[in-house]
Coordinates of C-alpha atoms in Angstrom, one line a residue:
X12 CA -19.6 -21.9 -9.2
X13 CA -19.9 -25.4 -10.6
X14 CA -18.1 -27.8 -8.2
X15 CA -16.2 -29.4 -11.1
X16 CA -14.3 -26.1 -11.4
X17 CA -13.4 -26.1 -7.7
X18 CA -10.2 -27.5 -6.2
X19 CA -9.6 -27.6 -2.4
X20 CA -6.0 -28.0 -1.5
X21 CA -4.0 -27.7 1.7
X22 CA -0.3 -26.8 1.8
X23 CA 1.6 -28.9 4.3
X24 CA 5.3 -28.7 5.2
X25 CA 7.8 -28.6 8.0
X26 CA 8.5 -25.3 9.7
X27 CA 10.6 -23.0 7.5
X28 CA 10.5 -25.1 4.3
X29 CA 9.0 -22.1 2.4
X30 CA 5.3 -22.7 1.9
X31 CA 4.1 -19.2 2.9
X32 CA 6.7 -17.7 0.5
X33 CA 5.5 -20.0 -2.3
X34 CA 1.9 -18.9 -1.7
X35 CA 3.1 -15.3 -2.0
X36 CA 4.5 -16.0 -5.5
X37 CA 1.3 -17.8 -6.6
X38 CA -0.8 -14.8 -5.5
X39 CA 1.4 -12.4 -7.5
X40 CA 1.5 -14.6 -10.6
X41 CA -2.3 -15.1 -10.6
X42 CA -2.8 -11.3 -10.1
X43 CA -4.9 -11.8 -6.9
X44 CA -3.6 -8.5 -5.4
X45 CA -5.8 -5.5 -6.3
X46 CA -4.3 -2.4 -8.1
X47 CA -2.3 -0.2 -5.9
X48 CA -2.5 -2.8 -3.1
X49 CA 0.8 -2.9 -1.1
X50 CA 2.2 -6.4 -1.4
X51 CA 3.9 -7.5 1.8
X52 CA 6.1 -10.6 2.0
X53 CA 4.7 -13.7 3.7
X54 CA 1.2 -12.3 3.2
X55 CA -0.5 -15.2 4.9
X56 CA 1.5 -14.8 8.1
X57 CA -0.8 -11.9 9.1
X58 CA -0.4 -12.4 12.9
X59 CA 2.4 -10.3 14.5
X60 CA 3.8 -13.4 16.2
X61 CA 3.9 -15.4 13.0
X62 CA 5.8 -12.6 11.2
X63 CA 8.3 -12.3 14.0
X64 CA 9.0 -16.0 14.4
X65 CA 8.7 -16.9 10.7
X66 CA 6.3 -19.8 11.5
X67 CA 2.6 -20.3 10.7
X68 CA 0.5 -20.7 13.8
X69 CA -3.1 -20.2 12.5
X70 CA -4.5 -21.8 9.3
X71 CA -5.7 -19.4 6.7
X72 CA -8.1 -19.7 3.7
X73 CA -7.7 -17.9 0.4
X74 CA -8.8 -18.7 -3.2
X75 CA -6.8 -18.4 -6.4
X76 CA -8.5 -18.0 -9.8
X77 CA -6.6 -19.9 -12.6
X78 CA -7.8 -20.7 -16.1
X79 CA -11.5 -20.6 -15.1
X80 CA -11.0 -22.7 -12.0
X81 CA -11.2 -21.7 -8.4
X82 CA -8.4 -23.1 -6.2
X83 CA -9.2 -22.9 -2.5
X84 CA -5.9 -22.9 -0.7
X85 CA -5.6 -23.7 3.0
X86 CA -2.3 -22.7 4.6
X87 CA -1.6 -25.1 7.6
X88 CA 0.8 -24.7 10.6
X89 CA 3.9 -26.9 10.3
X90 CA 4.6 -27.4 14.0
X91 CA 3.3 -30.5 15.8
X92 CA 2.2 -28.3 18.8
X93 CA -0.6 -26.9 16.5
X94 CA -1.8 -30.4 15.6
X95 CA -5.3 -29.5 16.6
X96 CA -5.3 -26.8 13.9
X97 CA -3.8 -29.1 11.2
X98 CA -6.3 -32.0 12.0
X99 CA -9.3 -29.8 11.4
X100 CA -8.4 -27.9 8.3
X101 CA -7.3 -31.0 6.4
X102 CA -10.9 -32.1 6.5
X103 CA -11.8 -29.3 4.1
X104 CA -9.3 -30.4 1.4
X105 CA -9.3 -33.1 -1.3
X106 CA -5.6 -33.0 -1.9
X107 CA -2.3 -31.7 -0.4
X108 CA 0.8 -29.9 -1.7
X109 CA 3.7 -31.5 0.3
X110 CA 6.6 -29.1 0.3
X111 CA 10.0 -30.4 1.2
X112 CA 13.4 -28.6 1.5
X113 CA 15.9 -29.7 -1.2
X114 CA 18.6 -30.1 1.4
X115 CA 16.9 -30.9 4.7
X116 CA 14.5 -33.5 3.3
X117 CA 11.6 -34.8 5.2
X118 CA 11.7 -33.6 8.9
X119 CA 9.6 -34.6 12.0
X120 CA 6.8 -32.2 11.2
X121 CA 6.8 -33.2 7.5
X122 CA 6.0 -36.7 8.8
X123 CA 3.4 -35.4 11.3
X124 CA 1.3 -33.5 8.8
X125 CA 1.7 -36.1 6.0
X126 CA 0.5 -38.8 8.3
X127 CA -2.7 -36.8 9.0
X128 CA -3.2 -36.2 5.3
X129 CA -2.7 -39.8 4.2
X130 CA -5.1 -41.1 6.9
X131 CA -7.8 -38.8 5.4
X132 CA -7.0 -40.3 1.9
X133 CA -6.0 -37.0 0.4
X134 CA -4.2 -37.0 -2.9
X135 CA -0.6 -35.6 -2.6
X136 CA 1.5 -33.5 -5.0
X137 CA 5.2 -33.3 -3.9
X138 CA 7.2 -30.2 -4.4
X139 CA 11.0 -30.3 -3.7
X140 CA 11.5 -26.6 -2.8
X141 CA 14.6 -24.4 -2.5
X142 CA 16.3 -26.0 -5.6
X143 CA 18.3 -22.7 -5.8
X144 CA 20.3 -23.8 -2.7
X145 CA 23.9 -24.5 -3.4
X146 CA 23.8 -27.6 -1.2
X147 CA 20.6 -29.1 -2.7
X148 CA 20.3 -32.9 -3.1
X149 CA 17.0 -33.4 -4.9
X150 CA 17.4 -37.1 -5.9
X151 CA 18.3 -38.2 -2.4
X152 CA 15.4 -36.1 -0.9
X153 CA 13.0 -37.7 -3.3
X154 CA 14.1 -41.2 -2.2
X155 CA 13.6 -40.2 1.4
X156 CA 10.1 -38.9 0.5
X157 CA 9.2 -42.3 -1.1
X158 CA 10.6 -44.1 2.1
X159 CA 8.4 -41.9 4.2
X160 CA 5.3 -42.6 2.2
X161 CA 5.9 -46.3 2.4
X162 CA 6.6 -46.1 6.2
X163 CA 3.2 -44.3 6.6
X164 CA 1.4 -47.1 4.7
X165 CA 0.4 -45.0 1.7
X166 CA -1.8 -46.9 -0.8
X167 CA -0.8 -47.4 -4.5
X168 CA -2.8 -44.4 -5.6
X169 CA -1.2 -42.1 -3.0
X170 CA 2.3 -43.4 -4.0
X171 CA 1.7 -42.4 -7.6
X172 CA 2.2 -38.7 -6.9
X173 CA 3.6 -36.1 -9.3
X174 CA 6.9 -34.5 -8.3
X175 CA 7.9 -30.9 -9.1
X176 CA 11.1 -29.0 -8.4
X177 CA 10.6 -25.4 -7.4
X178 CA 12.1 -22.2 -6.0
X179 CA 9.3 -20.5 -4.0
X180 CA 11.4 -17.4 -3.6
X181 CA 12.1 -17.0 -7.3
X182 CA 8.6 -18.1 -8.3
X183 CA 9.2 -21.0 -10.7
X184 CA 8.4 -24.8 -10.8
X185 CA 9.4 -27.5 -13.3
X186 CA 8.8 -31.2 -13.7
X187 CA 12.4 -31.9 -14.7
X188 CA 15.5 -30.1 -13.6
X189 CA 16.5 -29.5 -17.2
X190 CA 13.2 -27.7 -18.1
X191 CA 13.0 -23.9 -18.6
X192 CA 12.5 -22.2 -15.3
X193 CA 9.8 -19.7 -16.1
X194 CA 6.9 -19.5 -13.7
X195 CA 4.6 -21.5 -11.4
X196 CA 2.1 -22.6 -14.1
X197 CA 3.3 -26.3 -14.1
X198 CA 2.4 -26.4 -10.4
X199 CA -1.0 -24.8 -10.9
X200 CA -1.7 -27.2 -13.9
X201 CA -0.8 -30.1 -11.7
X202 CA -3.4 -29.0 -9.1
X203 CA -6.1 -28.9 -11.8
X204 CA -5.1 -32.2 -13.3
X205 CA -4.2 -34.4 -10.3
X206 CA -6.4 -33.1 -7.4
X207 CA -10.0 -34.4 -7.8
X208 CA -12.9 -32.0 -7.8
X209 CA -15.1 -32.2 -4.7
X210 CA -17.8 -34.8 -4.9
X211 CA -21.2 -33.4 -5.8
X212 CA -23.2 -35.1 -3.0
X213 CA -26.9 -34.4 -3.7
X214 CA -29.4 -34.3 -0.8
X215 CA -30.1 -32.3 2.3
X216 CA -27.6 -29.7 3.4
X217 CA -24.6 -30.8 5.5
X218 CA -21.6 -28.6 6.5
X219 CA -19.0 -29.1 9.2
X220 CA -17.3 -26.1 11.0
X221 CA -13.6 -26.6 11.1
X222 CA -12.3 -23.0 11.9
X223 CA -13.7 -20.0 13.8
X224 CA -13.2 -16.4 13.2
X225 CA -14.4 -13.4 15.2
X226 CA -15.7 -10.0 14.4
X227 CA -16.7 -7.3 16.9
X228 CA -19.7 -6.3 14.8
X229 CA -21.2 -9.8 13.9
X230 CA -19.7 -12.0 16.6
X231 CA -18.5 -15.5 15.8
X232 CA -18.0 -16.6 12.2
X233 CA -17.9 -20.3 11.4
X234 CA -15.7 -21.5 8.5
X235 CA -16.3 -24.9 6.9
X236 CA -16.9 -26.9 3.8
X237 CA -20.3 -27.8 2.3
X238 CA -20.2 -31.7 2.2
X239 CA -23.7 -32.2 0.8
X240 CA -26.5 -30.2 -0.8
X241 CA -26.5 -26.4 -1.2
X242 CA -26.3 -24.0 1.7
X243 CA -28.7 -21.0 1.3
X244 CA -29.0 -17.8 3.3
X245 CA -31.9 -17.5 5.7
X246 CA -32.7 -21.3 5.3
X247 CA -34.2 -22.9 8.4
X248 CA -31.5 -25.3 9.4
X249 CA -30.3 -26.9 12.7
X250 CA -26.9 -27.2 14.3
X251 CA -25.7 -30.5 15.9
X252 CA -23.3 -29.9 18.7
X253 CA -20.5 -32.2 19.9
X254 CA -22.6 -33.5 22.7
X255 CA -25.4 -34.5 20.3
X256 CA -27.8 -31.7 21.2
X257 CA -29.7 -30.1 18.2
X258 CA -30.7 -26.4 18.0
X259 CA -32.6 -24.6 15.2
X260 CA -30.5 -21.9 13.4
X261 CA -30.8 -19.5 10.4
X262 CA -27.6 -18.2 8.7
X263 CA -27.8 -14.4 8.3
X264 CA -24.9 -14.0 5.9
X265 CA -22.8 -16.4 3.7
X266 CA -19.4 -15.5 2.4
X267 CA -17.1 -17.4 0.0
X268 CA -13.4 -16.8 -0.4
X269 CA -12.5 -14.7 -3.3
X270 CA -8.7 -14.1 -3.6
X271 CA -7.6 -12.6 -0.3
X272 CA -11.1 -11.3 0.7
X273 CA -14.5 -12.7 1.3
X274 CA -17.5 -12.1 -1.0
X275 CA -21.1 -12.2 0.2
X276 CA -23.3 -14.7 -1.6
X277 CA -26.9 -16.0 -1.3
X278 CA -26.0 -19.7 -1.7
X279 CA -22.9 -22.0 -1.6
X280 CA -22.6 -25.1 -3.8
X281 CA -21.5 -28.5 -2.6
X282 CA -17.7 -28.8 -2.2
X283 CA -17.0 -25.1 -1.7
X284 CA -15.6 -23.5 1.5
X285 CA -17.5 -20.7 3.1
X286 CA -17.9 -18.5 6.2
X287 CA -21.2 -18.3 8.0
X288 CA -22.4 -15.3 10.0
X289 CA -25.4 -15.1 12.4
X290 CA -25.2 -18.3 14.4
X291 CA -24.3 -17.4 18.0
X292 CA -23.4 -20.7 19.6
X293 CA -21.4 -22.0 16.6
X294 CA -18.4 -24.1 17.5
X295 CA -15.6 -26.2 16.0
X296 CA -16.7 -29.7 15.0
X297 CA -20.4 -28.7 14.8
X298 CA -22.5 -29.9 11.9
X299 CA -25.1 -27.6 10.3
X300 CA -27.8 -29.7 8.7
X301 CA -31.4 -29.9 7.5
X302 CA -34.0 -29.4 10.2
X303 CA -36.1 -32.4 9.0
X304 CA -33.1 -34.7 8.5
X305 CA -30.4 -33.8 11.1
X306 CA -27.4 -35.9 10.3
X307 CA -24.1 -35.2 12.1
X308 CA -20.8 -35.6 10.2
X309 CA -18.1 -37.7 12.0
X310 CA -16.6 -35.8 14.9
X311 CA -13.2 -34.2 14.5
X312 CA -10.7 -36.1 16.6
X313 CA -8.3 -33.9 18.4
X314 CA -4.8 -34.8 19.8
X315 CA -4.7 -35.0 23.6
X316 CA -2.6 -32.5 25.5
X317 CA 0.8 -33.7 26.8
X318 CA 2.1 -30.7 28.8
X319 CA 0.4 -28.7 31.6
X320 CA 1.3 -25.5 33.4
X321 CA -0.3 -23.6 36.3
X322 CA -1.3 -20.0 35.4
X323 CA -1.7 -17.6 38.4
X324 CA -2.3 -13.9 38.9
X325 CA 0.8 -11.8 39.3
X326 CA 1.5 -11.3 43.0
X327 CA 5.1 -10.0 42.7
X328 CA 6.1 -6.6 44.3
X329 CA 5.8 -5.1 40.8
X330 CA 2.3 -6.2 40.0
X331 CA 0.1 -3.8 38.2
X332 CA 2.9 -1.5 37.1
X333 CA 3.1 -2.6 33.4
X334 CA -0.2 -4.4 32.6
X335 CA -3.9 -3.4 32.7
X336 CA -5.5 -6.9 33.2
X337 CA -4.3 -8.2 36.6
X338 CA -7.2 -9.8 38.4
X339 CA -8.1 -13.5 38.6
X340 CA -11.5 -12.8 37.0
X341 CA -9.9 -11.2 33.9
X342 CA -7.4 -14.1 33.7
X343 CA -10.2 -16.7 33.9
X344 CA -12.4 -15.0 31.3
X345 CA -9.4 -14.8 28.9
X346 CA -8.5 -18.4 29.3
X347 CA -12.1 -19.6 28.7
X348 CA -12.4 -17.3 25.7
X349 CA -9.3 -19.0 24.2
X350 CA -11.1 -22.4 24.6
X351 CA -13.7 -21.2 22.0
X352 CA -11.4 -21.7 19.1
X353 CA -8.2 -23.4 20.5
X354 CA -9.6 -26.9 20.6
X355 CA -6.3 -28.6 21.7
X356 CA -6.3 -26.5 24.9
X357 CA -7.7 -27.6 28.3
X358 CA -8.4 -25.3 31.3
X359 CA -9.2 -26.6 34.7
X360 CA -10.0 -24.8 38.0
X361 CA -7.7 -25.6 40.9
X362 CA -8.1 -25.4 44.7
X363 CA -6.9 -21.8 44.6
X364 CA -9.2 -19.2 43.1
X365 CA -6.2 -17.4 41.6
X366 CA -4.7 -20.4 39.8
X367 CA -5.7 -22.3 36.7
X368 CA -4.2 -25.5 35.3
X369 CA -3.8 -25.1 31.5
X370 CA -2.9 -28.1 29.3
X371 CA -1.7 -28.1 25.7
X372 CA 0.2 -29.9 23.0
X373 CA 3.6 -28.6 24.0
X374 CA 5.6 -25.7 25.4
X375 CA 5.4 -23.8 22.1
X376 CA 1.6 -24.2 22.0
X377 CA 1.2 -22.7 25.5
X378 CA 3.9 -20.0 25.1
X379 CA 2.1 -18.6 22.0
X380 CA -1.0 -18.2 24.2
X381 CA 1.0 -16.5 26.9
X382 CA 2.7 -14.2 24.4
X383 CA -0.6 -13.2 22.9
X384 CA -1.9 -12.5 26.5
X385 CA 1.0 -10.3 27.5
X386 CA 0.6 -8.3 24.2
X387 CA -3.1 -7.7 25.1
X388 CA -2.0 -6.2 28.5
X389 CA -2.2 -9.2 30.9
X390 CA 0.1 -9.8 33.8
X391 CA 0.4 -13.4 35.0
X392 CA 2.8 -15.9 36.5
X393 CA 3.5 -19.5 35.3
X394 CA 4.7 -22.5 37.2
X395 CA 7.1 -24.9 35.7
X396 CA 5.7 -27.2 32.8
X397 CA 4.8 -30.7 33.8
X398 CA 4.2 -33.7 31.5
X399 CA 0.8 -35.4 31.6
X400 CA 1.1 -39.0 32.7
X401 CA -1.4 -41.7 31.8
X402 CA -2.0 -45.3 33.1
X403 CA -1.7 -48.1 30.5
X404 CA -2.4 -51.7 31.7
X405 CA -2.0 -50.5 35.3
X406 CA 1.4 -49.0 34.7
X407 CA 2.5 -45.4 34.6
X408 CA 3.1 -44.1 31.1
X409 CA 4.6 -40.9 29.8
X410 CA 4.7 -39.0 26.4
X411 CA 7.6 -39.9 24.2
X412 CA 8.8 -37.5 21.4
X413 CA 10.8 -38.0 18.2
X414 CA 13.8 -35.7 18.4
X415 CA 15.8 -34.9 15.3
X416 CA 19.1 -33.0 15.6
X417 CA 21.1 -31.8 12.6
X418 CA 24.7 -31.2 13.9
X419 CA 28.2 -30.8 12.4
X420 CA 29.9 -34.3 12.5
X421 CA 32.5 -33.3 15.1
X422 CA 29.8 -32.5 17.7
X423 CA 27.6 -35.6 17.1
X424 CA 29.2 -37.5 20.0
X425 CA 28.4 -34.6 22.5
X426 CA 24.8 -34.5 21.3
X427 CA 24.3 -38.3 21.7
X428 CA 25.8 -38.1 25.2
X429 CA 23.5 -35.2 26.3
X430 CA 20.4 -36.8 24.9
X431 CA 21.4 -40.2 26.5
X432 CA 21.6 -38.5 29.9
X433 CA 17.9 -37.5 29.4
X434 CA 16.8 -41.2 28.7
X435 CA 16.9 -40.6 25.0
X436 CA 17.6 -43.6 22.6
X437 CA 19.4 -43.1 19.3
X438 CA 17.1 -44.6 16.6
X439 CA 18.7 -43.5 13.3
X440 CA 21.9 -41.7 12.2
X441 CA 22.5 -40.4 8.7
X442 CA 25.2 -38.3 7.0
X443 CA 24.1 -35.2 5.1
X444 CA 27.2 -33.4 3.7
X445 CA 29.2 -32.2 6.6
X446 CA 26.3 -32.8 9.0
X447 CA 24.9 -35.7 10.9
X448 CA 21.2 -36.2 11.2
X449 CA 20.5 -37.9 14.5
X450 CA 17.0 -39.2 15.4
X451 CA 16.1 -40.1 19.0
X452 CA 13.1 -41.3 21.0
X453 CA 13.1 -39.2 24.2
X454 CA 10.6 -38.6 27.1
X455 CA 8.9 -35.1 26.8
X456 CA 10.3 -34.2 30.3
X457 CA 13.8 -34.9 29.0
X458 CA 13.4 -32.1 26.4
X459 CA 13.0 -29.3 28.9
X460 CA 16.2 -27.3 29.0
X461 CA 17.9 -29.6 26.5
X462 CA 17.9 -27.0 23.6
X463 CA 20.1 -24.6 25.6
X464 CA 22.6 -27.4 26.6
X465 CA 22.8 -28.7 23.0
X466 CA 23.4 -25.2 21.6
X467 CA 26.1 -24.5 24.2
X468 CA 27.8 -27.8 23.4
X469 CA 27.7 -27.3 19.7
X470 CA 28.7 -23.6 19.6
X471 CA 25.2 -22.8 18.4
X472 CA 25.5 -24.9 15.2
X473 CA 22.9 -27.6 16.0
X474 CA 19.2 -27.4 14.8
X475 CA 16.7 -29.5 16.7
X476 CA 13.0 -30.4 16.0
X477 CA 10.7 -32.7 17.9
X478 CA 7.2 -34.0 17.7
X479 CA 4.9 -36.2 19.8
X480 CA 5.3 -39.9 19.1
X481 CA 3.3 -42.0 21.5
X482 CA 2.8 -42.8 25.2
X483 CA 5.2 -45.5 26.6
X484 CA 5.9 -46.9 30.0
X485 CA 7.7 -44.6 32.4
X486 CA 11.5 -44.6 31.5
X487 CA 12.8 -43.9 35.0
X488 CA 14.2 -40.8 36.8
X489 CA 16.4 -38.3 34.9
X490 CA 19.4 -37.1 36.8
X491 CA 19.6 -33.4 36.0
X492 CA 22.9 -31.9 37.1
X493 CA 21.5 -28.3 37.1
X494 CA 23.3 -25.2 38.3
X495 CA 21.8 -23.2 41.2
X496 CA 20.5 -19.7 40.8
X497 CA 21.6 -16.3 42.0
X498 CA 18.8 -14.5 44.0
X499 CA 18.5 -10.8 44.9
X500 CA 18.3 -10.3 48.7
X501 CA 16.8 -6.8 48.4
X502 CA 14.7 -4.5 46.2
X503 CA 16.1 -1.7 44.1
X504 CA 18.2 -0.9 41.0
X505 CA 21.2 -3.3 40.3
X506 CA 24.6 -1.5 40.3
X507 CA 27.4 -2.1 37.8
X508 CA 29.8 -2.2 40.8
X509 CA 27.9 -5.1 42.4
X510 CA 27.5 -7.1 39.1
X511 CA 31.2 -6.6 38.3
X512 CA 32.3 -7.9 41.7
X513 CA 30.0 -10.9 41.6
X514 CA 30.8 -12.0 38.0
X515 CA 33.1 -14.8 39.2
X516 CA 30.0 -16.4 40.9
X517 CA 28.1 -17.0 37.7
X518 CA 26.3 -15.5 34.7
X519 CA 23.7 -12.7 35.1
X520 CA 20.3 -12.2 33.5
X521 CA 20.0 -8.5 34.3
X522 CA 21.7 -5.3 33.2
X523 CA 23.1 -2.5 35.5
X524 CA 20.3 -0.1 36.5
X525 CA 17.6 -2.7 36.1
X526 CA 15.2 -2.6 39.1
X527 CA 14.8 -6.0 40.8
X528 CA 13.0 -7.2 43.8
X529 CA 13.8 -9.5 46.8
X530 CA 13.5 -13.1 45.7
X531 CA 13.9 -12.4 42.0
X532 CA 16.3 -14.8 40.1
X533 CA 19.0 -12.5 38.6
X534 CA 21.5 -15.1 37.4
X535 CA 22.8 -18.7 37.2
X536 CA 25.3 -19.8 39.9
X537 CA 28.4 -21.7 38.9
X538 CA 27.7 -24.4 41.6
X539 CA 24.6 -26.5 42.3
X540 CA 23.3 -24.5 45.2
X541 CA 21.3 -21.3 45.2
X542 CA 22.9 -18.1 46.6
X543 CA 21.5 -14.7 47.7
X544 CA 23.5 -11.6 46.8
X545 CA 23.2 -7.9 47.4
X546 CA 23.0 -6.7 43.9
X547 CA 22.1 -3.1 45.0
X548 CA 25.5 -2.6 46.7
X549 CA 27.3 0.6 45.6
X550 CA 30.9 1.6 45.9
X551 CA 31.8 3.5 49.1
X552 CA 33.1 6.9 48.2
X553 CA 36.2 8.4 49.8
X554 CA 38.3 11.5 49.0
X555 CA 41.4 9.4 48.7
X556 CA 42.9 8.6 45.2
X557 CA 45.1 5.7 44.2
X558 CA 46.2 4.7 40.7
X559 CA 45.0 1.0 41.0
X560 CA 41.7 1.3 43.0
X561 CA 39.5 2.8 40.3
X562 CA 39.8 0.0 37.7
X563 CA 37.5 0.1 34.8
X564 CA 34.4 -2.0 35.2
X565 CA 34.0 -4.7 32.5
X566 CA 30.6 -6.5 32.6
X567 CA 29.8 -9.6 30.5
X568 CA 26.6 -9.1 28.5
X569 CA 23.6 -10.5 30.3
X570 CA 21.7 -13.6 29.2
X571 CA 18.3 -12.8 27.7
X572 CA 15.7 -15.6 27.8
X573 CA 12.9 -16.0 25.3
X574 CA 9.6 -17.0 26.9
X575 CA 10.0 -20.7 25.9
X576 CA 13.6 -20.8 27.2
X577 CA 12.4 -19.2 30.5
X578 CA 9.6 -21.8 30.9
X579 CA 12.1 -24.7 30.2
X580 CA 14.7 -23.2 32.6
X581 CA 12.6 -22.9 35.9
X582 CA 12.5 -25.6 38.6
X583 CA 9.7 -26.7 40.9
X584 CA 10.1 -23.9 43.4
X585 CA 10.3 -21.1 40.7
X586 CA 8.0 -19.2 38.5
X587 CA 8.1 -17.0 35.3
X588 CA 6.5 -13.6 35.8
X589 CA 5.1 -12.3 32.4
X590 CA 4.1 -8.7 31.9
X591 CA 3.6 -6.6 28.7
X592 CA 7.2 -5.3 29.1
X593 CA 9.1 -7.9 31.0
X594 CA 9.8 -11.6 31.5
X595 CA 11.3 -12.2 35.0
X596 CA 12.3 -15.4 36.8
X597 CA 11.5 -15.5 40.5
X598 CA 11.2 -17.9 43.5
X599 CA 7.7 -18.9 44.5
X600 CA 8.5 -17.8 48.1
X601 CA 10.2 -14.4 47.9
X602 CA 11.1 -14.4 51.7
X603 CA 14.3 -16.4 52.4
X604 CA 12.8 -17.8 55.7
X605 CA 9.8 -19.1 53.8
X606 CA 12.1 -20.7 51.2
X607 CA 13.9 -22.5 54.0
X608 CA 10.7 -23.8 55.5
X609 CA 9.5 -25.0 52.1
X610 CA 12.9 -26.8 51.5
X611 CA 12.7 -28.5 55.0
X612 CA 9.1 -29.5 54.3
X613 CA 10.1 -31.1 51.1
X614 CA 13.0 -32.9 52.7
X615 CA 10.8 -34.6 55.3

């Protein structure tokens, strides 16, 4: 296809502002789905985890035919923890659709992805989505978007963006709120009119790989955009690696994106996005170029990790009962395989052959990896998350995050107090209807366990989002007044009788009948110290009867942690055991005498 008829556009938005739903409607209205094809909601969220959580984790490529044009659409993750993914895929685009909720306005991740797009000089189209909300405030949100563009040093051309009002769910977009609400053609026309066609750079072939796919039959598949020349099948080309080394290669198959599928072609024109098959050692950031004139494209810069965790093999008494991959060799192979396409991840060997230090962009970034591993059948244990410190001008520096909390006005004081205890500083405070929007700068280590405390203090009505801001000098110690834990002193099934009689000691994480082991954390103590309890204790049976002794047992429902909550909850001497069926909390030393020795050694 002539590159004048091609448009490459990325959709960027904060989590849950509706971009995947909007793409669904575009696909339906452009008749991309084949006859008799079952149309599922949130089509681009194809991964099980994405569908369950309602967030985009992996970027996707599709193309949409419209009035003789081919619109290549790149769906990007909205969460800052997947910054590595966003950074790369924006390189393939010439413009961006910035989607903003008509009530929430620009959020931390909106800022994050827009900053990346503006730095690459991409042309924006702004869509104020969810206009059908009863609490919408489009004019105020538009003013906030202009403020955000100015804050991010957008140039005059970028500030001259078209604005559309839309409802992704209902499938319409308009330039003015009074216009007839028919379909999404105003949005598609805007893409054709305002987003520039890719430059037709003549010369020798140049393509940069920005995403990897994998197929059991053909191996690794590189996806990228042709920046110069024409890419042809079976051409003798070379691949320029990140380290500067050059190797001769020959693409065996070329595919372009056609609707939701890929179509095999013999050549790809400049400006189009394609998938390359047949290059074994292909990697993200590699440039494929002409053999006689090997010119690398600028390297893709990737955000540095800010959080690290230690992954170890499962050595609990229940190891091997639920998973099929339990050895250190299998764990090592899986982590190094993840490095092939997860460029924001780092894996380091440790002194122990059974443990690996894994660093990433945040707890969500690493918990997605852990969740995928447990679904594949892995058993592993994870130590508590630690922030990665740096040295700046000879001083210790730590990662600082921008935290935004939307909370009912009556709870704002409690939230400010809780964040203040974690060395957070209030930067901005705005009123949005009955809600207050609070913006803080807070150390990354102060965020661990904060979500649970804020939800408890606000009766579950607060929503909080955060993103990495920058490294700053160490803010000082954080005094965490944390409750102790309740530990099982034996192995066996927990009894309802024991849980009932111990409920005044704290809150439990387990149900009656659940089998626990010695040293497993089964609840949270009301006081600051840890206690051991006999949770397997049964009621002594006698042949005597009395009207008051057989009182009905009433058990408070147990607390169930998600993986992220469990990782944020644990302390230095604790671990999370993850298996395909269970998430358990445990002490590192299961034997009480070893725990005492460890505590004494720490105190010295």
